[in-house]
Amino acid sequence: MPEGGIIEVLVENVPAGGASPADARVRISIRDYGCGIPKEILPRIFDPYFTTKPGKSGLGLATAYAIIAKHGGHLSVESKLGYGTLLTIDLPASQQTPAPDAPSVARVQIGTARILVMDDEDALRKLLKTALAGFGYDVQTARDGAEAIALCETAKSSSRRFDAVLLDLTVSSGMGGAEAAVRLKELDPSLKLIVSSGYSDAPVMADFRRYGFDEVIPKPWTLAEISEVFRRLLVPDPQRKAN
């Protein structure tokens, strides 16, 4: 709403629909009466880097979505051109006598993997740390290649080595992903390296294995896409072993 307007915020308890009180939710609804969002854009608004506003990072809604999901909640949006937008956040309601934690069987296959994310964008590092931690990973971040190498050296010497490193190919200042990859493979040849960049025509992106990388993911990516890359690298595939 460039010229100002009214924003309504409503917080309400949503009773459990089933037999278990644990199904109860807290709902936060945020409504504006602005210009609305075009129908063709709605499916993309939670994608990292997607924005229609010049000079913006496109990470705000993606970060919010990841944080809410990590807490077991859901973020949805409804919008109509000329009428405004409604954002709805559903979160699990706190119980006075919570049930004992169930065994975390769903995270066993990925919960022990340690990941290092190197990117010079603060907002993107925070987004990835939150999202990947929600998938069960132990995540640390670095601003450039030199910091990534230092963290890997420290981790290896303390017997808590990283399993995979996501490297941004080009950073605004400091060591980029290609140079860091060479040093990291020398330090730990078993380390899984992933290169990411918005420059899809860069030689490294076209022939990533030649430069020491195990996977490639071009920017902009979705959280679903990047989680799938880590799954391929870090979760054992029974069919692959059988072959």
PDB file of C-alpha atoms in Angstrom:
ATOM      1  CA  MET A   1       0.000   0.000   0.000  1.00  0.00           C
ATOM      2  CA  PRO A   2       2.294   2.824  -1.256  1.00  0.00           C
ATOM      3  CA  GLU A   3      -0.153   5.552  -0.187  1.00  0.00           C
ATOM      4  CA  GLY A   4      -0.940   4.043   3.212  1.00  0.00           C
ATOM      5  CA  GLY A   5      -4.027   2.223   4.377  1.00  0.00           C
ATOM      6  CA  ILE A   6      -5.423  -0.157   6.968  1.00  0.00           C
ATOM      7  CA  ILE A   7      -3.869  -3.446   8.070  1.00  0.00           C
ATOM      8  CA  GLU A   8      -5.956  -5.768  10.230  1.00  0.00           C
ATOM      9  CA  VAL A   9      -4.335  -8.338  12.538  1.00  0.00           C
ATOM     10  CA  LEU A  10      -6.480 -11.028  14.146  1.00  0.00           C
ATOM     11  CA  VAL A  11      -5.263 -13.677  16.621  1.00  0.00           C
ATOM     12  CA  GLU A  12      -7.579 -16.546  17.523  1.00  0.00           C
ATOM     13  CA  ASN A  13      -7.611 -20.029  18.998  1.00  0.00           C
ATOM     14  CA  VAL A  14      -8.694 -22.776  16.611  1.00  0.00           C
ATOM     15  CA  PRO A  15     -10.086 -25.763  18.574  1.00  0.00           C
ATOM     16  CA  ALA A  16      -8.906 -29.246  17.727  1.00  0.00           C
ATOM     17  CA  GLY A  17     -10.955 -30.832  14.991  1.00  0.00           C
ATOM     18  CA  GLY A  18     -10.106 -34.365  16.118  1.00  0.00           C
ATOM     19  CA  ALA A  19     -10.009 -36.184  19.427  1.00  0.00           C
ATOM     20  CA  SER A  20      -6.527 -34.999  20.418  1.00  0.00           C
ATOM     21  CA  PRO A  21      -6.146 -31.573  22.091  1.00  0.00           C
ATOM     22  CA  ALA A  22      -2.710 -31.413  20.464  1.00  0.00           C
ATOM     23  CA  ASP A  23      -4.475 -30.629  17.166  1.00  0.00           C
ATOM     24  CA  ALA A  24      -5.500 -27.210  18.499  1.00  0.00           C
ATOM     25  CA  ARG A  25      -3.947 -24.283  16.669  1.00  0.00           C
ATOM     26  CA  VAL A  26      -3.275 -20.606  17.133  1.00  0.00           C
ATOM     27  CA  ARG A  27      -4.137 -18.634  14.004  1.00  0.00           C
ATOM     28  CA  ILE A  28      -2.728 -15.221  13.132  1.00  0.00           C
ATOM     29  CA  SER A  29      -4.440 -13.486  10.219  1.00  0.00           C
ATOM     30  CA  ILE A  30      -2.969 -10.365   8.597  1.00  0.00           C
ATOM     31  CA  ARG A  31      -5.155  -8.572   6.058  1.00  0.00           C
ATOM     32  CA  ASP A  32      -4.548  -5.485   3.959  1.00  0.00           C
ATOM     33  CA  TYR A  33      -6.774  -3.686   1.477  1.00  0.00           C
ATOM     34  CA  GLY A  34      -4.077  -2.816  -1.028  1.00  0.00           C
ATOM     35  CA  CYS A  35      -3.700  -3.579  -4.710  1.00  0.00           C
ATOM     36  CA  GLY A  36      -3.498  -7.364  -4.265  1.00  0.00           C
ATOM     37  CA  ILE A  37      -1.193  -9.921  -5.891  1.00  0.00           C
ATOM     38  CA  PRO A  38      -1.666 -11.146  -9.480  1.00  0.00           C
ATOM     39  CA  LYS A  39      -2.897 -14.745  -9.705  1.00  0.00           C
ATOM     40  CA  GLU A  40       0.074 -15.875 -11.815  1.00  0.00           C
ATOM     41  CA  ILE A  41       2.552 -14.637  -9.173  1.00  0.00           C
ATOM     42  CA  LEU A  42       0.929 -16.206  -6.093  1.00  0.00           C
ATOM     43  CA  PRO A  43       2.578 -19.670  -6.442  1.00  0.00           C
ATOM     44  CA  ARG A  44       6.050 -18.057  -6.411  1.00  0.00           C
ATOM     45  CA  ILE A  45       5.894 -15.573  -3.555  1.00  0.00           C
ATOM     46  CA  PHE A  46       7.593 -17.935  -1.066  1.00  0.00           C
ATOM     47  CA  ASP A  47      10.470 -18.759  -3.444  1.00  0.00           C
ATOM     48  CA  PRO A  48      13.849 -17.296  -2.390  1.00  0.00           C
ATOM     49  CA  TYR A  49      14.954 -14.324  -4.550  1.00  0.00           C
ATOM     50  CA  PHE A  50      11.534 -13.837  -6.121  1.00  0.00           C
ATOM     51  CA  THR A  51      10.441 -10.209  -5.881  1.00  0.00           C
ATOM     52  CA  THR A  52       8.557  -7.655  -7.946  1.00  0.00           C
ATOM     53  CA  LYS A  53      10.114  -4.725  -6.087  1.00  0.00           C
ATOM     54  CA  PRO A  54      13.393  -3.259  -7.428  1.00  0.00           C
ATOM     55  CA  GLY A  55      16.232  -3.289  -4.915  1.00  0.00           C
ATOM     56  CA  LYS A  56      14.640  -5.910  -2.659  1.00  0.00           C
ATOM     57  CA  SER A  57      16.244  -9.280  -1.857  1.00  0.00           C
ATOM     58  CA  GLY A  58      13.156 -11.444  -2.299  1.00  0.00           C
ATOM     59  CA  LEU A  59      14.019 -13.339   0.896  1.00  0.00           C
ATOM     60  CA  GLY A  60      11.479 -11.923   3.360  1.00  0.00           C
ATOM     61  CA  LEU A  61       8.553 -14.271   2.773  1.00  0.00           C
ATOM     62  CA  ALA A  62      10.876 -17.234   2.165  1.00  0.00           C
ATOM     63  CA  THR A  63      12.492 -16.637   5.560  1.00  0.00           C
ATOM     64  CA  ALA A  64       9.108 -16.280   7.267  1.00  0.00           C
ATOM     65  CA  TYR A  65       7.864 -19.500   5.639  1.00  0.00           C
ATOM     66  CA  ALA A  66      10.953 -21.434   6.805  1.00  0.00           C
ATOM     67  CA  ILE A  67      10.731 -20.154  10.391  1.00  0.00           C
ATOM     68  CA  ILE A  68       7.022 -20.957  10.681  1.00  0.00           C
ATOM     69  CA  ALA A  69       7.519 -24.425   9.168  1.00  0.00           C
ATOM     70  CA  LYS A  70      10.339 -25.131  11.638  1.00  0.00           C
ATOM     71  CA  HIS A  71       7.864 -24.535  14.476  1.00  0.00           C
ATOM     72  CA  GLY A  72       5.370 -26.969  12.998  1.00  0.00           C
ATOM     73  CA  GLY A  73       3.198 -24.266  11.485  1.00  0.00           C
ATOM     74  CA  HIS A  74       1.907 -23.274   8.080  1.00  0.00           C
ATOM     75  CA  LEU A  75       1.835 -19.963   6.196  1.00  0.00           C
ATOM     76  CA  SER A  76      -0.722 -19.436   3.441  1.00  0.00           C
ATOM     77  CA  VAL A  77      -1.853 -16.493   1.322  1.00  0.00           C
ATOM     78  CA  GLU A  78      -5.040 -15.457  -0.432  1.00  0.00           C
ATOM     79  CA  SER A  79      -5.170 -12.404  -2.675  1.00  0.00           C
ATOM     80  CA  LYS A  80      -7.334 -10.731  -5.279  1.00  0.00           C
ATOM     81  CA  LEU A  81      -6.358  -7.826  -7.499  1.00  0.00           C
ATOM     82  CA  GLY A  82      -7.990  -4.617  -6.351  1.00  0.00           C
ATOM     83  CA  TYR A  83      -9.227  -6.098  -3.070  1.00  0.00           C
ATOM     84  CA  GLY A  84      -6.122  -6.858  -1.006  1.00  0.00           C
ATOM     85  CA  THR A  85      -4.287  -9.790   0.549  1.00  0.00           C
ATOM     86  CA  LEU A  86      -4.806 -12.137   3.493  1.00  0.00           C
ATOM     87  CA  LEU A  87      -1.833 -13.927   5.102  1.00  0.00           C
ATOM     88  CA  THR A  88      -2.717 -16.718   7.525  1.00  0.00           C
ATOM     89  CA  ILE A  89      -0.272 -18.273   9.993  1.00  0.00           C
ATOM     90  CA  ASP A  90      -1.308 -21.474  11.778  1.00  0.00           C
ATOM     91  CA  LEU A  91       0.849 -22.643  14.703  1.00  0.00           C
ATOM     92  CA  PRO A  92       0.448 -25.551  17.148  1.00  0.00           C
ATOM     93  CA  ALA A  93      -1.184 -24.380  20.385  1.00  0.00           C
ATOM     94  CA  SER A  94       0.799 -24.891  23.593  1.00  0.00           C
ATOM     95  CA  GLN A  95      -0.630 -27.480  25.990  1.00  0.00           C
ATOM     96  CA  GLN A  96      -0.343 -27.191  29.788  1.00  0.00           C
ATOM     97  CA  THR A  97       0.482 -30.870  30.061  1.00  0.00           C
ATOM     98  CA  PRO A  98       2.367 -31.715  26.885  1.00  0.00           C
ATOM     99  CA  ALA A  99       2.680 -35.337  25.880  1.00  0.00           C
ATOM    100  CA  PRO A 100       6.150 -36.947  26.054  1.00  0.00           C
ATOM    101  CA  ASP A 101       8.238 -36.402  22.959  1.00  0.00           C
ATOM    102  CA  ALA A 102       7.853 -39.175  20.412  1.00  0.00           C
ATOM    103  CA  PRO A 103      11.026 -40.872  19.147  1.00  0.00           C
ATOM    104  CA  SER A 104      12.479 -38.842  16.290  1.00  0.00           C
ATOM    105  CA  VAL A 105      12.467 -41.698  13.781  1.00  0.00           C
ATOM    106  CA  ALA A 106      11.683 -39.385  10.870  1.00  0.00           C
ATOM    107  CA  ARG A 107      14.962 -37.520  11.206  1.00  0.00           C
ATOM    108  CA  VAL A 108      17.320 -40.395  11.854  1.00  0.00           C
ATOM    109  CA  GLN A 109      18.517 -40.683   8.272  1.00  0.00           C
ATOM    110  CA  ILE A 110      19.557 -37.020   7.983  1.00  0.00           C
ATOM    111  CA  GLY A 111      19.805 -35.776  11.552  1.00  0.00           C
ATOM    112  CA  THR A 112      23.509 -36.522  11.999  1.00  0.00           C
ATOM    113  CA  ALA A 113      24.708 -34.710   8.871  1.00  0.00           C
ATOM    114  CA  ARG A 114      26.677 -31.502   9.404  1.00  0.00           C
ATOM    115  CA  ILE A 115      26.388 -28.822   6.727  1.00  0.00           C
ATOM    116  CA  LEU A 116      28.337 -25.626   6.104  1.00  0.00           C
ATOM    117  CA  VAL A 117      26.735 -22.869   4.022  1.00  0.00           C
ATOM    118  CA  MET A 118      29.002 -20.223   2.458  1.00  0.00           C
ATOM    119  CA  ASP A 119      27.307 -17.131   1.006  1.00  0.00           C
ATOM    120  CA  ASP A 120      27.962 -13.397   1.288  1.00  0.00           C
ATOM    121  CA  GLU A 121      24.254 -12.521   1.687  1.00  0.00           C
ATOM    122  CA  ASP A 122      23.342 -12.309   5.374  1.00  0.00           C
ATOM    123  CA  ALA A 123      19.629 -12.885   4.765  1.00  0.00           C
ATOM    124  CA  LEU A 124      20.268 -15.959   2.629  1.00  0.00           C
ATOM    125  CA  ARG A 125      22.605 -17.502   5.215  1.00  0.00           C
ATOM    126  CA  LYS A 126      19.976 -17.038   7.913  1.00  0.00           C
ATOM    127  CA  LEU A 127      17.257 -18.495   5.675  1.00  0.00           C
ATOM    128  CA  LEU A 128      19.282 -21.597   4.831  1.00  0.00           C
ATOM    129  CA  LYS A 129      20.388 -22.154   8.406  1.00  0.00           C
ATOM    130  CA  THR A 130      16.777 -22.034   9.601  1.00  0.00           C
ATOM    131  CA  ALA A 131      15.364 -24.148   6.768  1.00  0.00           C
ATOM    132  CA  LEU A 132      18.055 -26.848   6.780  1.00  0.00           C
ATOM    133  CA  ALA A 133      17.971 -27.094  10.573  1.00  0.00           C
ATOM    134  CA  GLY A 134      14.255 -27.767  10.201  1.00  0.00           C
ATOM    135  CA  PHE A 135      15.110 -30.725   7.954  1.00  0.00           C
ATOM    136  CA  GLY A 136      17.254 -32.159  10.757  1.00  0.00           C
ATOM    137  CA  TYR A 137      20.727 -30.942   9.760  1.00  0.00           C
ATOM    138  CA  ASP A 138      23.372 -29.368  11.992  1.00  0.00           C
ATOM    139  CA  VAL A 139      24.164 -26.141  10.108  1.00  0.00           C
ATOM    140  CA  GLN A 140      26.916 -23.528  10.310  1.00  0.00           C
ATOM    141  CA  THR A 141      27.522 -20.576   7.987  1.00  0.00           C
ATOM    142  CA  ALA A 142      30.449 -18.647   6.516  1.00  0.00           C
ATOM    143  CA  ARG A 143      30.687 -15.330   4.654  1.00  0.00           C
ATOM    144  CA  ASP A 144      33.403 -16.322   2.178  1.00  0.00           C
ATOM    145  CA  GLY A 145      35.713 -19.133   1.146  1.00  0.00           C
ATOM    146  CA  ALA A 146      38.452 -18.300   3.625  1.00  0.00           C
ATOM    147  CA  GLU A 147      36.056 -18.489   6.560  1.00  0.00           C
ATOM    148  CA  ALA A 148      34.611 -21.746   5.206  1.00  0.00           C
ATOM    149  CA  ILE A 149      38.090 -23.302   5.037  1.00  0.00           C
ATOM    150  CA  ALA A 150      38.902 -22.166   8.578  1.00  0.00           C
ATOM    151  CA  LEU A 151      35.668 -23.653   9.917  1.00  0.00           C
ATOM    152  CA  CYS A 152      36.318 -26.955   8.123  1.00  0.00           C
ATOM    153  CA  GLU A 153      39.862 -27.121   9.508  1.00  0.00           C
ATOM    154  CA  THR A 154      38.578 -26.541  13.042  1.00  0.00           C
ATOM    155  CA  ALA A 155      35.785 -29.083  12.596  1.00  0.00           C
ATOM    156  CA  LYS A 156      38.139 -31.747  11.281  1.00  0.00           C
ATOM    157  CA  SER A 157      40.662 -31.254  14.084  1.00  0.00           C
ATOM    158  CA  SER A 158      37.894 -31.615  16.669  1.00  0.00           C
ATOM    159  CA  SER A 159      36.586 -34.819  15.009  1.00  0.00           C
ATOM    160  CA  ARG A 160      33.315 -33.086  14.091  1.00  0.00           C
ATOM    161  CA  ARG A 161      33.932 -32.756  10.365  1.00  0.00           C
ATOM    162  CA  PHE A 162      31.313 -31.408   7.997  1.00  0.00           C
ATOM    163  CA  ASP A 163      29.567 -33.802   5.633  1.00  0.00           C
ATOM    164  CA  ALA A 164      28.734 -31.234   2.960  1.00  0.00           C
ATOM    165  CA  VAL A 165      29.474 -27.619   2.055  1.00  0.00           C
ATOM    166  CA  LEU A 166      27.294 -25.341  -0.080  1.00  0.00           C
ATOM    167  CA  LEU A 167      29.511 -22.744  -1.779  1.00  0.00           C
ATOM    168  CA  ASP A 168      28.420 -19.559  -3.530  1.00  0.00           C
ATOM    169  CA  LEU A 169      30.519 -19.305  -6.687  1.00  0.00           C
ATOM    170  CA  THR A 170      31.027 -15.535  -6.544  1.00  0.00           C
ATOM    171  CA  VAL A 171      31.144 -13.354  -3.431  1.00  0.00           C
ATOM    172  CA  SER A 172      31.373  -9.559  -3.321  1.00  0.00           C
ATOM    173  CA  SER A 173      34.710  -9.609  -1.490  1.00  0.00           C
ATOM    174  CA  GLY A 174      37.008 -12.421  -0.446  1.00  0.00           C
ATOM    175  CA  MET A 175      37.533 -15.955  -1.703  1.00  0.00           C
ATOM    176  CA  GLY A 176      34.832 -17.417  -3.942  1.00  0.00           C
ATOM    177  CA  GLY A 177      33.526 -20.947  -4.216  1.00  0.00           C
ATOM    178  CA  ALA A 178      35.801 -22.293  -6.962  1.00  0.00           C
ATOM    179  CA  GLU A 179      39.042 -21.453  -5.146  1.00  0.00           C
ATOM    180  CA  ALA A 180      37.630 -22.638  -1.829  1.00  0.00           C
ATOM    181  CA  ALA A 181      36.604 -25.975  -3.370  1.00  0.00           C
ATOM    182  CA  VAL A 182      40.205 -26.816  -4.300  1.00  0.00           C
ATOM    183  CA  ARG A 183      41.422 -26.115  -0.765  1.00  0.00           C
ATOM    184  CA  LEU A 184      38.530 -27.992   0.852  1.00  0.00           C
ATOM    185  CA  LYS A 185      39.067 -31.142  -1.232  1.00  0.00           C
ATOM    186  CA  GLU A 186      42.761 -31.080  -0.276  1.00  0.00           C
ATOM    187  CA  LEU A 187      41.742 -30.784   3.374  1.00  0.00           C
ATOM    188  CA  ASP A 188      39.067 -33.507   3.223  1.00  0.00           C
ATOM    189  CA  PRO A 189      38.668 -35.474  -0.046  1.00  0.00           C
ATOM    190  CA  SER A 190      35.450 -37.113   1.208  1.00  0.00           C
ATOM    191  CA  LEU A 191      33.732 -33.746   1.735  1.00  0.00           C
ATOM    192  CA  LYS A 192      30.668 -33.273  -0.494  1.00  0.00           C
ATOM    193  CA  LEU A 193      30.731 -29.896  -2.248  1.00  0.00           C
ATOM    194  CA  ILE A 194      27.801 -28.088  -3.873  1.00  0.00           C
ATOM    195  CA  VAL A 195      28.231 -24.988  -6.038  1.00  0.00           C
ATOM    196  CA  SER A 196      25.488 -22.388  -6.392  1.00  0.00           C
ATOM    197  CA  SER A 197      25.381 -19.258  -8.537  1.00  0.00           C
ATOM    198  CA  GLY A 198      23.104 -16.931 -10.442  1.00  0.00           C
ATOM    199  CA  TYR A 199      25.577 -16.969 -13.340  1.00  0.00           C
ATOM    200  CA  SER A 200      24.282 -20.061 -15.099  1.00  0.00           C
ATOM    201  CA  ASP A 201      26.666 -19.614 -18.045  1.00  0.00           C
ATOM    202  CA  ALA A 202      29.789 -19.768 -15.842  1.00  0.00           C
ATOM    203  CA  PRO A 203      32.147 -22.638 -16.824  1.00  0.00           C
ATOM    204  CA  VAL A 204      32.027 -24.048 -13.282  1.00  0.00           C
ATOM    205  CA  MET A 205      28.241 -24.371 -13.437  1.00  0.00           C
ATOM    206  CA  ALA A 206      28.361 -26.162 -16.788  1.00  0.00           C
ATOM    207  CA  ASP A 207      31.127 -28.612 -15.804  1.00  0.00           C
ATOM    208  CA  PHE A 208      31.016 -28.618 -12.004  1.00  0.00           C
ATOM    209  CA  ARG A 209      32.629 -32.035 -11.457  1.00  0.00           C
ATOM    210  CA  ARG A 210      35.748 -30.920 -13.274  1.00  0.00           C
ATOM    211  CA  TYR A 211      36.168 -28.223 -10.624  1.00  0.00           C
ATOM    212  CA  GLY A 212      35.794 -30.617  -7.693  1.00  0.00           C
ATOM    213  CA  PHE A 213      32.089 -30.187  -6.954  1.00  0.00           C
ATOM    214  CA  ASP A 214      29.689 -33.069  -6.384  1.00  0.00           C
ATOM    215  CA  GLU A 215      26.459 -31.197  -7.142  1.00  0.00           C
ATOM    216  CA  VAL A 216      25.280 -27.925  -8.691  1.00  0.00           C
ATOM    217  CA  ILE A 217      22.199 -25.802  -8.033  1.00  0.00           C
ATOM    218  CA  PRO A 218      21.625 -22.559  -9.971  1.00  0.00           C
ATOM    219  CA  LYS A 219      20.083 -19.494  -8.365  1.00  0.00           C
ATOM    220  CA  PRO A 220      17.278 -18.737  -7.870  1.00  0.00           C
ATOM    221  CA  TRP A 221      16.320 -22.031  -6.256  1.00  0.00           C
ATOM    222  CA  THR A 222      13.426 -23.127  -4.073  1.00  0.00           C
ATOM    223  CA  LEU A 223      13.785 -24.682  -0.629  1.00  0.00           C
ATOM    224  CA  ALA A 224      12.377 -27.913  -2.042  1.00  0.00           C
ATOM    225  CA  GLU A 225      15.083 -27.991  -4.723  1.00  0.00           C
ATOM    226  CA  ILE A 226      17.975 -27.356  -2.368  1.00  0.00           C
ATOM    227  CA  SER A 227      16.723 -29.882   0.189  1.00  0.00           C
ATOM    228  CA  GLU A 228      16.566 -32.464  -2.611  1.00  0.00           C
ATOM    229  CA  VAL A 229      20.224 -31.772  -3.515  1.00  0.00           C
ATOM    230  CA  PHE A 230      21.317 -32.458   0.057  1.00  0.00           C
ATOM    231  CA  ARG A 231      19.119 -35.550   0.203  1.00  0.00           C
ATOM    232  CA  ARG A 232      20.809 -36.997  -2.893  1.00  0.00           C
ATOM    233  CA  LEU A 233      24.255 -36.406  -1.428  1.00  0.00           C
ATOM    234  CA  LEU A 234      23.680 -37.346   2.196  1.00  0.00           C
ATOM    235  CA  VAL A 235      20.860 -39.888   2.427  1.00  0.00           C
ATOM    236  CA  PRO A 236      21.847 -43.442   1.407  1.00  0.00           C
ATOM    237  CA  ASP A 237      19.950 -44.796  -1.596  1.00  0.00           C
ATOM    238  CA  PRO A 238      19.250 -48.557  -1.157  1.00  0.00           C
ATOM    239  CA  GLN A 239      18.728 -49.013  -4.900  1.00  0.00           C
ATOM    240  CA  ARG A 240      22.057 -47.385  -5.670  1.00  0.00           C
ATOM    241  CA  LYS A 241      23.817 -49.690  -3.198  1.00  0.00           C
ATOM    242  CA  ALA A 242      22.128 -52.744  -4.702  1.00  0.00           C
ATOM    243  CA  ASN A 243      23.499 -51.857  -8.108  1.00  0.00           C
TER     244      ASN A 243
END
